[in-house]
Amino acid sequence: MRITCTIQETRERLAEAKGAGKKIGFVPTMGYLHEGHARLVEVAGKHCDFVVVSIFVNPTQFAPGEDLSTYPRDAERDEALLKKVGCQLLFRPNEKEMYPTPSLTRIELPELASQLCGKSRPTHFQGVATVVAKLLHIVQPELAFFGMKDGQQLAIVKRMVEDLNFPVQIIGVPTVREEDGLAKSSRNVYLNEHQRQTAPQIYQALLKGKAAIEAGETDPNRVRQIIYSHLQDQPELRIDYVEVVRLSDLQPAAQIEGDIMLAIAVYLGKARLIDNLQLHVKNSTSGQRRQVLDKGLDIL
Ligand code: AMP
């Protein structure tokens, strides 16, 4: 595995790989890697022959008072994990390399970015979209892989790439979970032992929402209520939001049909945790049972 810190050297390594006819796959991350990230790299390796991972804790997506300075980092462990899972090039720029001068260009998708996490983190997705655009321009991969765990981020990146004609296909990869259902996240290290025991209730709440849909619930507000009251029963959790939205535009779903997302954000101790289920719901015609499918890896 090669490691680059500059944009120029990254481009040189990529030019060699492309010159040798390699298909480039890209996985952007903020480091402190876990099995969720590893899965993205493994999936990338299955569909591409040269996998690039970036590690950059992007300051512009953190608001003042958020956890930029305390965001967990472990460069050595990250390197070892990436070697094991078959990453060929690790791009690890510092802030000066990515932002030699403060950026005067910003990418905004206001309709998507103001929903869900955007309500409590109003500048977050502008930072995400802009840095992902920069990284995609630096790496110019054929495929780029993002976790479905960050459902709003995935929807925003997909839409940016479509609207601005980036020559890349964005692939969503299903969420990797701990055995008890908690979605793997770099931020799980913020949880103390007791909070860690409460955290799987986030996924349990989502499963209750899904079960209600499977049992025939047709009212998105009822589904939302079911999820909400499960979370409310956990005194340690402070709910930021519970939403049932359409995946296409992240607007509240008017009905339980088609591609929808059940999405949660909560505060638990020092951590703000998010999770979601992305479902495809096919309502019954002529007496057939309703079908509720988990959306999977969306590679063509
Ligand atoms: P991060 O380092 O948190 O910015 O995440 C980098 C990428 O890994 C993003 O596309 C995330 O959605 C993805 N990711 C993070 N956690 C998971 C997980 N548990 N399962 C699958 N993908 C994940």
PDB file of C-alpha atoms and ligand atoms in Angstrom, residues 27-40 54 56 61 71 145-151 153-154 171 173-178 182-188, ligand 1:
ATOM      1  CA  VAL A  27     -13.615   5.215  -0.304  1.00  0.00           C
ATOM      2  CA  PRO A  28     -13.498   8.597   1.471  1.00  0.00           C
ATOM      3  CA  THR A  29     -13.292   8.437   5.286  1.00  0.00           C
ATOM      4  CA  MET A  30     -12.379  10.441   8.366  1.00  0.00           C
ATOM      5  CA  GLY A  31     -10.258   7.629   9.797  1.00  0.00           C
ATOM      6  CA  TYR A  32     -10.427   5.782  13.119  1.00  0.00           C
ATOM      7  CA  LEU A  33     -11.463   2.923  10.916  1.00  0.00           C
ATOM      8  CA  HIS A  34     -13.709   0.023  11.898  1.00  0.00           C
ATOM      9  CA  GLU A  35     -15.393  -2.889  10.151  1.00  0.00           C
ATOM     10  CA  GLY A  36     -17.896  -0.574   8.481  1.00  0.00           C
ATOM     11  CA  HIS A  37     -15.075   1.167   6.639  1.00  0.00           C
ATOM     12  CA  ALA A  38     -13.388  -2.196   6.008  1.00  0.00           C
ATOM     13  CA  ARG A  39     -16.569  -3.444   4.305  1.00  0.00           C
ATOM     14  CA  LEU A  40     -16.557  -0.447   1.956  1.00  0.00           C
ATOM     15  CA  SER A  54      -8.728   8.900   1.881  1.00  0.00           C
ATOM     16  CA  PHE A  56      -9.227  13.450   6.224  1.00  0.00           C
ATOM     17  CA  GLN A  61     -18.221  19.930   8.164  1.00  0.00           C
ATOM     18  CA  TYR A  71     -12.601  13.322  16.937  1.00  0.00           C
ATOM     19  CA  PHE A 145     -18.395   3.846  -2.097  1.00  0.00           C
ATOM     20  CA  PHE A 146     -20.393   5.371   0.757  1.00  0.00           C
ATOM     21  CA  GLY A 147     -22.117   3.773   3.749  1.00  0.00           C
ATOM     22  CA  MET A 148     -25.897   3.622   3.950  1.00  0.00           C
ATOM     23  CA  LYS A 149     -25.364   4.289   7.670  1.00  0.00           C
ATOM     24  CA  ASP A 150     -25.062   7.977   6.719  1.00  0.00           C
ATOM     25  CA  GLY A 151     -28.241   7.898   4.667  1.00  0.00           C
ATOM     26  CA  GLN A 153     -24.993  12.010   3.183  1.00  0.00           C
ATOM     27  CA  LEU A 154     -25.394   9.226   0.610  1.00  0.00           C
ATOM     28  CA  ILE A 171     -22.448   3.030  -4.583  1.00  0.00           C
ATOM     29  CA  VAL A 173     -23.079  -0.092   1.002  1.00  0.00           C
ATOM     30  CA  PRO A 174     -25.347  -1.574   3.727  1.00  0.00           C
ATOM     31  CA  THR A 175     -24.639  -0.682   7.353  1.00  0.00           C
ATOM     32  CA  VAL A 176     -22.284  -2.934   9.299  1.00  0.00           C
ATOM     33  CA  ARG A 177     -23.481  -3.516  12.859  1.00  0.00           C
ATOM     34  CA  GLU A 178     -22.175  -4.855  16.146  1.00  0.00           C
ATOM     35  CA  LEU A 182     -25.592  -1.021  17.149  1.00  0.00           C
ATOM     36  CA  ALA A 183     -24.326   0.523  13.902  1.00  0.00           C
ATOM     37  CA  LYS A 184     -20.532   0.631  13.908  1.00  0.00           C
ATOM     38  CA  SER A 185     -19.296   4.188  14.212  1.00  0.00           C
ATOM     39  CA  SER A 186     -16.043   5.916  15.087  1.00  0.00           C
ATOM     40  CA  ARG A 187     -18.086   7.914  17.607  1.00  0.00           C
ATOM     41  CA  ASN A 188     -19.092   4.808  19.602  1.00  0.00           C
TER      42      ASN A 188
HETATM   43  P1  AMP B   1     -16.638   8.384   8.315  1.00  0.00           P
HETATM   44  O1  AMP B   1     -15.212   8.004   8.519  1.00  0.00           O
HETATM   45  O2  AMP B   1     -17.482   8.243   9.535  1.00  0.00           O
HETATM   46  O3  AMP B   1     -16.793   9.716   7.609  1.00  0.00           O
HETATM   47  O4  AMP B   1     -17.236   7.309   7.298  1.00  0.00           O
HETATM   48  C1  AMP B   1     -16.634   7.061   6.066  1.00  0.00           C
HETATM   49  C2  AMP B   1     -17.556   6.192   5.247  1.00  0.00           C
HETATM   50  O5  AMP B   1     -17.803   4.968   5.930  1.00  0.00           O
HETATM   51  C3  AMP B   1     -18.926   6.854   4.999  1.00  0.00           C
HETATM   52  O6  AMP B   1     -19.353   6.589   3.677  1.00  0.00           O
HETATM   53  C4  AMP B   1     -19.792   6.163   6.018  1.00  0.00           C
HETATM   54  O7  AMP B   1     -21.155   6.132   5.656  1.00  0.00           O
HETATM   55  C5  AMP B   1     -19.205   4.770   6.020  1.00  0.00           C
HETATM   56  N1  AMP B   1     -19.562   4.064   7.249  1.00  0.00           N
HETATM   57  C6  AMP B   1     -19.393   4.500   8.518  1.00  0.00           C
HETATM   58  N2  AMP B   1     -19.888   3.614   9.395  1.00  0.00           N
HETATM   59  C7  AMP B   1     -20.389   2.581   8.663  1.00  0.00           C
HETATM   60  C8  AMP B   1     -21.040   1.353   8.977  1.00  0.00           C
HETATM   61  N3  AMP B   1     -21.286   0.999  10.220  1.00  0.00           N
HETATM   62  N4  AMP B   1     -21.405   0.538   7.955  1.00  0.00           N
HETATM   63  C9  AMP B   1     -21.169   0.887   6.668  1.00  0.00           C
HETATM   64  N5  AMP B   1     -20.558   2.039   6.305  1.00  0.00           N
HETATM   65  C10 AMP B   1     -20.167   2.873   7.285  1.00  0.00           C
END
